[in-house]
Tab-separated table of C-alpha atoms in Angstrom:
chain	number	residue	atom	x	y	z
W	1	MET	CA	-29.958	14.269	-14.164
W	2	ARG	CA	-30.646	14.675	-10.616
W	3	SER	CA	-33.454	17.461	-9.254
W	4	LEU	CA	-32.603	19.643	-6.472
W	5	PRO	CA	-34.064	19.391	-2.896
W	6	SER	CA	-36.791	22.181	-2.416
W	7	ASP	CA	-34.169	24.007	-0.066
W	8	CYS	CA	-31.695	24.725	-2.798
W	9	PHE	CA	-32.216	28.274	-3.138
W	10	HIS	CA	-31.166	28.779	0.575
W	11	ARG	CA	-27.884	26.482	-0.181
W	12	THR	CA	-27.189	28.106	-3.414
W	13	PHE	CA	-28.187	31.396	-3.397
W	14	HIS	CA	-27.412	34.138	-0.870
W	15	GLU	CA	-30.962	35.644	0.230
W	16	TYR	CA	-31.481	39.042	1.109
W	17	PRO	CA	-32.486	38.941	5.406
W	18	HIS	CA	-36.310	40.941	4.535
W	19	PRO	CA	-37.725	42.031	7.323
W	20	GLU	CA	-41.338	40.206	8.662
W	21	ASN	CA	-42.958	43.455	7.941
W	22	TRP	CA	-41.721	43.518	4.693
W	23	GLU	CA	-45.315	42.963	2.667
W	24	ALA	CA	-46.676	45.678	5.123
W	25	LEU	CA	-43.598	47.894	3.628
W	26	VAL	CA	-44.584	46.730	0.442
W	27	GLU	CA	-48.098	48.076	0.723
W	28	VAL	CA	-47.268	51.594	2.345
W	29	LEU	CA	-44.665	52.499	-0.884
W	30	HIS	CA	-46.908	51.110	-2.999
W	31	SER	CA	-50.000	53.630	-1.692
W	32	ARG	CA	-47.572	56.321	-2.615
W	33	PHE	CA	-48.092	55.746	-6.162
W	34	GLY	CA	-51.847	56.107	-6.441
W	35	THR	CA	-54.700	53.692	-5.361
W	36	ASN	CA	-53.782	51.023	-7.211
W	37	GLY	CA	-49.914	51.979	-8.104
W	38	GLU	CA	-50.972	53.585	-11.116
W	39	GLY	CA	-47.788	55.991	-11.246
W	40	ILE	CA	-45.659	53.206	-11.563
W	41	PRO	CA	-45.014	52.373	-15.696
W	42	LEU	CA	-46.458	48.777	-16.403
W	43	GLU	CA	-43.273	48.626	-19.315
W	44	MET	CA	-40.714	48.932	-16.072
W	45	CYS	CA	-41.609	46.019	-13.908
W	46	PRO	CA	-41.264	41.834	-15.020
W	47	CYS	CA	-44.330	40.341	-15.723
W	48	GLY	CA	-46.100	43.685	-15.041
W	49	ASN	CA	-46.003	43.277	-11.415
W	50	ARG	CA	-45.661	46.436	-10.093
W	51	LYS	CA	-45.337	45.240	-6.230
W	52	ALA	CA	-42.676	42.947	-6.905
W	53	THR	CA	-41.002	45.443	-8.294
W	54	LEU	CA	-41.474	47.575	-5.285
W	55	ARG	CA	-40.046	45.348	-3.210
W	56	ARG	CA	-36.867	44.980	-5.537
W	57	PHE	CA	-36.700	48.980	-5.064
W	58	LEU	CA	-36.927	48.387	-0.900
W	59	VAL	CA	-34.049	45.550	-1.305
W	60	ALA	CA	-32.115	48.083	-2.848
W	61	ARG	CA	-32.706	50.715	-0.348
W	62	ARG	CA	-32.619	48.665	2.371
W	63	TYR	CA	-36.146	48.983	3.328
W	64	VAL	CA	-36.050	52.717	4.245
W	65	VAL	CA	-39.682	53.407	2.553
W	66	ASP	CA	-38.804	57.388	2.037
W	67	ASP	CA	-35.415	56.368	0.317
W	68	ALA	CA	-36.917	53.789	-2.003
W	69	GLU	CA	-39.717	56.099	-2.939
W	70	LYS	CA	-37.302	58.534	-4.125
W	71	MET	CA	-35.390	56.048	-6.023
W	72	LEU	CA	-38.298	55.233	-8.042
W	73	ARG	CA	-39.454	58.162	-8.721
W	74	ASP	CA	-35.716	59.094	-10.183
W	75	THR	CA	-35.863	56.128	-12.002
W	76	ILE	CA	-39.512	57.279	-13.603
W	77	GLU	CA	-38.033	60.679	-14.535
W	78	TRP	CA	-34.692	58.881	-15.897
W	79	ARG	CA	-37.030	57.051	-18.313
W	80	THR	CA	-38.608	60.108	-19.341
W	81	ASN	CA	-35.562	62.075	-20.073
W	82	VAL	CA	-32.938	59.948	-20.872
W	83	THR	CA	-31.633	60.935	-24.671
W	84	ILE	CA	-29.635	58.789	-27.188
W	85	GLY	CA	-29.152	60.681	-30.794
W	86	GLY	CA	-31.393	63.310	-29.775
W	87	VAL	CA	-34.283	60.553	-29.065
W	88	LYS	CA	-35.560	61.488	-25.677
W	89	GLY	CA	-37.173	58.388	-23.314
W	90	VAL	CA	-36.885	55.130	-22.917
W	91	GLU	CA	-40.247	54.175	-24.956
W	92	LEU	CA	-39.227	56.234	-27.908
W	93	ILE	CA	-35.919	55.167	-27.913
W	94	LEU	CA	-36.997	51.588	-28.386
W	95	LYS	CA	-39.025	52.563	-31.459
W	96	SER	CA	-36.474	54.757	-33.100
W	97	LYS	CA	-34.267	53.141	-35.570
W	98	PRO	CA	-32.283	50.780	-33.475
W	99	ARG	CA	-28.570	52.051	-33.138
W	100	TRP	CA	-26.622	48.906	-34.695
W	101	ASP	CA	-23.665	50.579	-34.553
W	102	PHE	CA	-23.862	51.025	-30.821
W	103	ILE	CA	-24.658	47.618	-29.855
W	104	ALA	CA	-21.621	46.160	-32.219
W	105	ALA	CA	-19.236	48.030	-30.439
W	106	ASN	CA	-20.653	46.628	-27.344
W	107	ARG	CA	-20.500	43.679	-28.090
W	108	ARG	CA	-16.638	43.923	-29.078
W	109	ILE	CA	-15.870	45.373	-26.113
W	110	ILE	CA	-18.226	42.594	-23.985
W	111	PRO	CA	-18.816	39.322	-25.465
W	112	ALA	CA	-21.539	38.286	-24.018
W	113	THR	CA	-25.167	36.562	-24.794
W	114	PRO	CA	-28.200	38.194	-22.993
W	115	PHE	CA	-30.008	34.538	-22.753
W	116	HIS	CA	-27.692	31.432	-22.606
W	117	CYS	CA	-30.055	29.011	-20.825
W	118	TYR	CA	-32.315	28.386	-17.273
W	119	THR	CA	-30.776	27.134	-13.925
W	120	ARG	CA	-32.155	24.342	-12.807
W	121	GLN	CA	-33.946	26.727	-10.146
W	122	GLY	CA	-35.883	28.351	-13.507
W	123	TYR	CA	-33.760	31.521	-13.899
W	124	PRO	CA	-32.195	32.581	-17.244
W	125	VAL	CA	-28.726	32.963	-17.438
W	126	TYR	CA	-26.449	36.029	-18.547
W	127	ALA	CA	-22.941	34.980	-19.828
W	128	LEU	CA	-20.032	37.142	-20.166
W	129	ARG	CA	-16.397	36.963	-21.200
W	130	LEU	CA	-14.365	40.267	-20.387
W	131	GLY	CA	-11.179	38.600	-20.878
W	132	LYS	CA	-12.380	38.257	-24.504
W	133	GLY	CA	-13.064	41.868	-25.015
W	134	ASP	CA	-11.623	44.258	-26.902
W	135	SER	CA	-10.653	46.865	-24.455
W	136	SER	CA	-8.630	49.042	-26.566
W	137	LEU	CA	-12.180	50.543	-27.582
W	138	ALA	CA	-13.339	50.732	-24.577
W	139	THR	CA	-12.697	54.390	-23.927
W	140	SER	CA	-12.834	55.411	-27.506
W	141	VAL	CA	-16.660	54.802	-27.819
W	142	HIS	CA	-18.868	57.582	-27.042
W	143	GLU	CA	-20.401	57.215	-23.561
W	144	GLU	CA	-24.083	57.016	-25.615
W	145	CYS	CA	-22.838	53.791	-26.342
W	146	HIS	CA	-22.796	52.076	-23.216
W	147	VAL	CA	-25.897	54.105	-21.893
W	148	TYR	CA	-27.806	52.634	-24.851
W	149	SER	CA	-26.305	49.170	-24.832
W	150	SER	CA	-27.716	49.319	-20.699
W	151	ILE	CA	-31.236	50.470	-21.566
W	152	ILE	CA	-31.646	47.668	-24.461
W	153	ARG	CA	-29.979	44.710	-22.317
W	154	GLY	CA	-32.290	45.708	-19.149
W	155	GLU	CA	-35.555	46.331	-21.454
W	156	HIS	CA	-35.025	43.258	-22.894
W	157	LEU	CA	-34.454	41.783	-19.642
W	158	VAL	CA	-37.548	43.113	-18.162
W	159	ARG	CA	-39.975	42.660	-21.097
W	160	LYS	CA	-38.901	39.170	-22.728
W	161	ILE	CA	-36.708	37.349	-21.042
W	162	LEU	CA	-38.140	37.349	-17.443
W	163	PRO	CA	-41.404	36.983	-18.459
W	164	ASP	CA	-41.251	34.099	-20.265
W	165	ALA	CA	-38.531	32.454	-17.394
W	166	GLN	CA	-42.054	33.215	-15.682
W	167	SER	CA	-44.283	31.777	-18.229
W	168	ARG	CA	-42.053	28.796	-18.847
W	169	TYR	CA	-43.082	28.031	-14.609
W	170	GLN	CA	-46.609	28.426	-15.010
W	171	ASN	CA	-46.643	26.256	-18.128
W	172	SER	CA	-45.014	23.936	-16.060
W	173	HIS	CA	-43.089	21.855	-18.817
W	174	VAL	CA	-39.468	23.053	-20.250
W	175	GLY	CA	-40.087	25.101	-23.222
W	176	PRO	CA	-37.126	25.449	-26.111
W	177	GLY	CA	-36.141	28.469	-25.603
W	178	LEU	CA	-36.997	32.292	-26.255
W	179	ASP	CA	-38.958	31.572	-29.294
W	180	ASP	CA	-41.508	28.516	-29.103
W	181	SER	CA	-40.748	28.385	-32.760
W	182	THR	CA	-36.632	27.096	-32.539
W	183	SER	CA	-35.489	23.831	-30.648
W	184	GLU	CA	-32.081	25.224	-30.745
W	185	CYS	CA	-31.487	26.968	-26.873
W	186	LYS	CA	-31.563	23.437	-25.025
W	187	GLU	CA	-32.997	23.969	-22.156
W	188	SER	CA	-32.450	22.098	-18.865
W	189	GLN	CA	-34.892	18.771	-18.278
W	190	THR	CA	-35.211	20.020	-14.617
W	191	LEU	CA	-38.536	21.937	-14.137
W	192	PRO	CA	-38.297	25.207	-12.771
W	193	GLU	CA	-38.968	25.031	-8.872
W	194	SER	CA	-41.416	27.815	-7.074
W	195	PRO	CA	-39.534	31.527	-6.898
W	196	ARG	CA	-42.055	31.441	-3.899
W	197	ALA	CA	-39.559	29.094	-1.773
W	198	ILE	CA	-37.298	32.485	-2.069
W	199	VAL	CA	-39.202	33.837	1.059
W	200	VAL	CA	-41.585	32.260	3.279
W	201	GLY	CA	-44.835	33.237	2.605
W	202	ASP	CA	-44.111	35.262	-0.418
W	203	SER	CA	-47.087	36.529	-2.135
W	204	ILE	CA	-45.232	38.046	-5.069
W	205	ASP	CA	-44.795	34.763	-7.193
W	206	ILE	CA	-42.873	35.871	-9.913
W	207	PHE	CA	-39.263	35.251	-11.643
W	208	ASP	CA	-37.509	38.662	-11.521
W	209	LYS	CA	-34.016	38.020	-11.628
W	210	GLN	CA	-31.254	36.591	-13.707
W	211	VAL	CA	-27.989	34.466	-12.778
W	212	VAL	CA	-25.042	36.067	-14.273
W	213	ILE	CA	-21.742	34.327	-14.869
W	214	VAL	CA	-18.666	36.266	-15.562
W	215	ASP	CA	-15.295	34.539	-17.279
W	216	LEU	CA	-12.224	36.321	-16.956
W	217	GLU	CA	-9.825	33.773	-18.730
W	218	GLY	CA	-7.672	36.083	-20.541
W	219	ILE	CA	-8.160	39.310	-18.817
W	220	SER	CA	-4.967	41.501	-18.115
W	221	MET	CA	-4.328	44.907	-16.532
W	222	SER	CA	-5.298	46.309	-19.706
W	223	ALA	CA	-8.876	45.483	-18.657
W	224	LEU	CA	-8.765	48.853	-16.803
W	225	ARG	CA	-9.544	50.452	-19.302
W	226	CYS	CA	-12.902	49.065	-19.108
W	227	LEU	CA	-13.219	50.293	-15.265
W	228	TYR	CA	-15.089	53.490	-17.043
W	229	VAL	CA	-17.256	51.085	-19.287
W	230	PHE	CA	-18.379	49.253	-15.915
W	231	LYS	CA	-19.046	52.444	-14.234
W	232	VAL	CA	-21.195	53.763	-16.707
W	233	ILE	CA	-23.256	50.901	-16.929
W	234	ASN	CA	-23.257	49.793	-13.385
W	235	SER	CA	-24.670	53.338	-13.055
W	236	VAL	CA	-27.861	52.750	-15.299
W	237	ALA	CA	-28.233	48.973	-13.634
W	238	SER	CA	-27.743	49.920	-10.439
W	239	LEU	CA	-30.092	53.161	-10.234
W	240	ASN	CA	-32.569	52.076	-12.837
W	241	TYR	CA	-32.769	48.475	-13.362
W	242	PRO	CA	-31.813	47.546	-9.339
W	243	GLU	CA	-31.838	43.962	-8.019
W	244	LEU	CA	-32.274	41.610	-10.995
W	245	SER	CA	-29.153	39.633	-10.643
W	246	LYS	CA	-30.003	36.296	-8.354
W	247	ALA	CA	-26.363	35.415	-8.448
W	248	ILE	CA	-23.239	36.495	-10.355
W	249	TYR	CA	-20.353	33.705	-10.709
W	250	ILE	CA	-17.267	35.161	-11.326
W	251	VAL	CA	-14.586	32.096	-13.083
W	252	ASN	CA	-11.676	32.007	-14.325
W	253	ALA	CA	-10.267	34.492	-11.815
W	254	PRO	CA	-6.733	35.395	-12.205
W	255	SER	CA	-3.665	36.195	-10.083
W	256	ILE	CA	-4.453	40.348	-10.846
W	257	PHE	CA	-8.034	39.986	-10.061
W	258	ASP	CA	-7.423	41.126	-6.521
W	259	TYR	CA	-6.277	44.183	-7.385
W	260	LEU	CA	-9.453	44.543	-10.343
W	261	TRP	CA	-11.581	43.577	-7.995
W	262	SER	CA	-10.575	46.425	-5.667
W	263	ALA	CA	-11.106	49.159	-8.295
W	264	VAL	CA	-14.634	47.551	-8.770
W	265	LYS	CA	-16.091	46.280	-5.425
W	266	PRO	CA	-16.505	50.256	-4.188
W	267	LEU	CA	-19.016	50.412	-6.610
W	268	LEU	CA	-20.930	48.083	-5.792
W	269	ALA	CA	-24.097	48.016	-3.313
W	270	SER	CA	-23.081	45.736	-0.227
W	271	HIS	CA	-26.059	43.220	-1.278
W	272	THR	CA	-24.763	43.043	-4.652
W	273	GLN	CA	-21.517	42.091	-3.164
W	274	ASN	CA	-22.882	39.281	-1.105
W	275	LYS	CA	-23.992	37.738	-4.593
W	276	ILE	CA	-20.862	37.139	-5.787
W	277	ARG	CA	-19.209	33.913	-5.631
W	278	ILE	CA	-15.187	33.930	-6.762
W	279	TYR	CA	-13.741	30.836	-8.161
W	280	GLN	CA	-10.048	30.634	-9.741
W	281	SER	CA	-9.760	26.572	-9.629
W	282	CYS	CA	-11.498	25.283	-12.805
W	283	ALA	CA	-12.498	22.201	-10.419
W	284	GLN	CA	-14.191	24.187	-7.966
W	285	GLN	CA	-16.183	26.402	-10.665
W	286	TYR	CA	-17.667	23.303	-12.688
W	287	GLU	CA	-18.773	21.946	-9.414
W	288	ALA	CA	-20.448	25.055	-8.657
W	289	LEU	CA	-21.964	25.949	-12.264
W	290	ARG	CA	-23.307	21.962	-11.962
W	291	GLU	CA	-25.092	22.810	-9.003
W	292	ILE	CA	-27.116	25.262	-10.831
W	293	LEU	CA	-26.981	23.974	-14.676
W	294	ILE	CA	-27.516	20.859	-16.219
W	295	GLU	CA	-23.901	19.601	-17.600
W	296	ASP	CA	-24.931	20.247	-21.274
W	297	ASP	CA	-25.710	23.647	-20.640
W	298	ILE	CA	-22.441	24.760	-18.627
W	299	PRO	CA	-19.722	26.711	-21.860
W	300	ASP	CA	-17.602	24.608	-23.296
W	301	TYR	CA	-14.839	26.939	-22.615
W	302	LEU	CA	-15.865	26.014	-18.551
W	303	THR	CA	-16.195	22.376	-19.253
W	304	PRO	CA	-13.056	20.306	-18.278
W	305	GLN	CA	-12.167	18.587	-21.911
W	306	GLU	CA	-10.957	15.071	-22.344
W	307	ASN	CA	-9.349	13.140	-24.991
W	308	SER	CA	-11.897	12.110	-26.643
W	309	GLY	CA	-11.936	14.401	-29.427
W	310	ILE	CA	-15.727	15.160	-28.276
W	311	THR	CA	-16.010	18.578	-27.372
W	312	ARG	CA	-18.423	18.497	-23.957
W	313	GLY	CA	-20.331	21.591	-22.904
W	314	ARG	CA	-21.850	23.881	-24.860
W	315	PRO	CA	-20.141	25.283	-27.802
W	316	GLY	CA	-20.261	28.974	-29.533
W	317	CYS	CA	-22.442	30.714	-26.083
W	318	VAL	CA	-21.089	33.879	-26.558
W	319	THR	CA	-20.308	36.682	-29.182
W	320	GLU	CA	-16.697	36.948	-30.301
W	321	SER	CA	-14.618	40.504	-30.317
W	322	GLU	CA	-12.472	38.932	-33.314
W	323	TYR	CA	-15.431	37.699	-35.389
W	324	PRO	CA	-18.164	40.352	-34.573
W	325	GLY	CA	-20.668	39.097	-36.989
W	326	TYR	CA	-21.046	35.897	-35.094
W	327	ARG	CA	-24.102	35.543	-32.819
W	328	PRO	CA	-25.077	32.931	-30.827
W	329	GLU	CA	-28.645	32.151	-30.392
W	330	GLY	CA	-29.399	33.898	-27.608
W	331	VAL	CA	-28.204	37.045	-29.187
W	332	LYS	CA	-30.297	36.572	-32.588
W	333	TYR	CA	-33.350	36.734	-30.579
W	334	MET	CA	-32.414	39.887	-28.886
W	335	ASP	CA	-31.768	41.504	-32.293
W	336	LEU	CA	-35.368	40.183	-33.455
W	337	TRP	CA	-36.806	41.780	-30.093
W	338	ILE	CA	-35.047	45.045	-30.961
W	339	GLU	CA	-36.680	44.897	-34.572
W	340	SER	CA	-39.720	44.223	-32.902
W	341	MET	CA	-39.845	47.207	-30.480
W	342	SER	CA	-38.571	49.830	-33.825
W	343	GLN	CA	-41.176	51.494	-35.348
W	344	ASP	CA	-38.873	52.760	-37.740
W	345	SER	CA	-38.721	51.399	-41.322
W	346	GLY	CA	-35.032	51.416	-41.226
W	347	LYS	CA	-34.660	48.921	-38.181
W	348	GLU	CA	-33.765	45.929	-39.775
W	349	CYS	CA	-30.912	44.256	-38.046
W	350	PRO	CA	-27.727	44.547	-40.323
W	351	PHE	CA	-25.736	41.228	-38.721
W	352	ALA	CA	-25.754	38.367	-40.889
């Protein structure tokens, strides 16, 4: 497979127009949280990089330092006070008995995998198939389910997936996946580009973003039931895990998508809207995915198939609402991580 040129970041992904003095603004915000930024919990910083985290919050508030400071302090307070099943605080929630019931319900509503592969540029990929979910569960499941699932997803991304992407880049070779002991998560054979190419002169050199692929095949107006779920998830993510997506590819958008988009768009920050690419043509979306993924990593349901009887693309990429026991490799790794974070004797994952 061909390697992409060094300017692939600028041609492939939308970049936020950082001000010329962005580094100085990061320093100003950093100084408001102690001499060494110790007021910012390292647990919420991908790769333990506080300044990279500060930049994300500044982008989320358009580099208005006072607004970014308020947002960050609100997030720190939320991390201390958020409560799931009587357990208060993100750290204690992770250490307590995992809510596998919430996780199972969430996977039926939103079939997905938290880690599918890496892009050619080195970013981890989060894949979802919203049109294959059980939308009837969306409003019947308690809001705690969606909040808990959002916390697990956000913490897993920050503490495991993004640090692994950074280590992969630093090691200058392509590893077998999230867990070096397995070879079942095949990786792109193209080495990742330096994230420093994103901002000229960037001294905050880490992979702190993911690429999201949202498949809408099979979605219908009943999906509006999921709008409530999306509002809850978006509220948790946008306020407490901001600017963790490099790009969002919406594929197989149906004719009714314009109506659905009009309901969802106001919930998104303007910069997030600029990251979104929407495709209704199978040929166009396949070519767009080829720019960021090697062909073997493109899901089979997004790969044109031939009559040879041989399936092209990677099969079994996401969970399935009709077969809740099925777990792709990326989901299995997430469940192992959940177990590793828990200190409860009953933490064992019940899924086969």
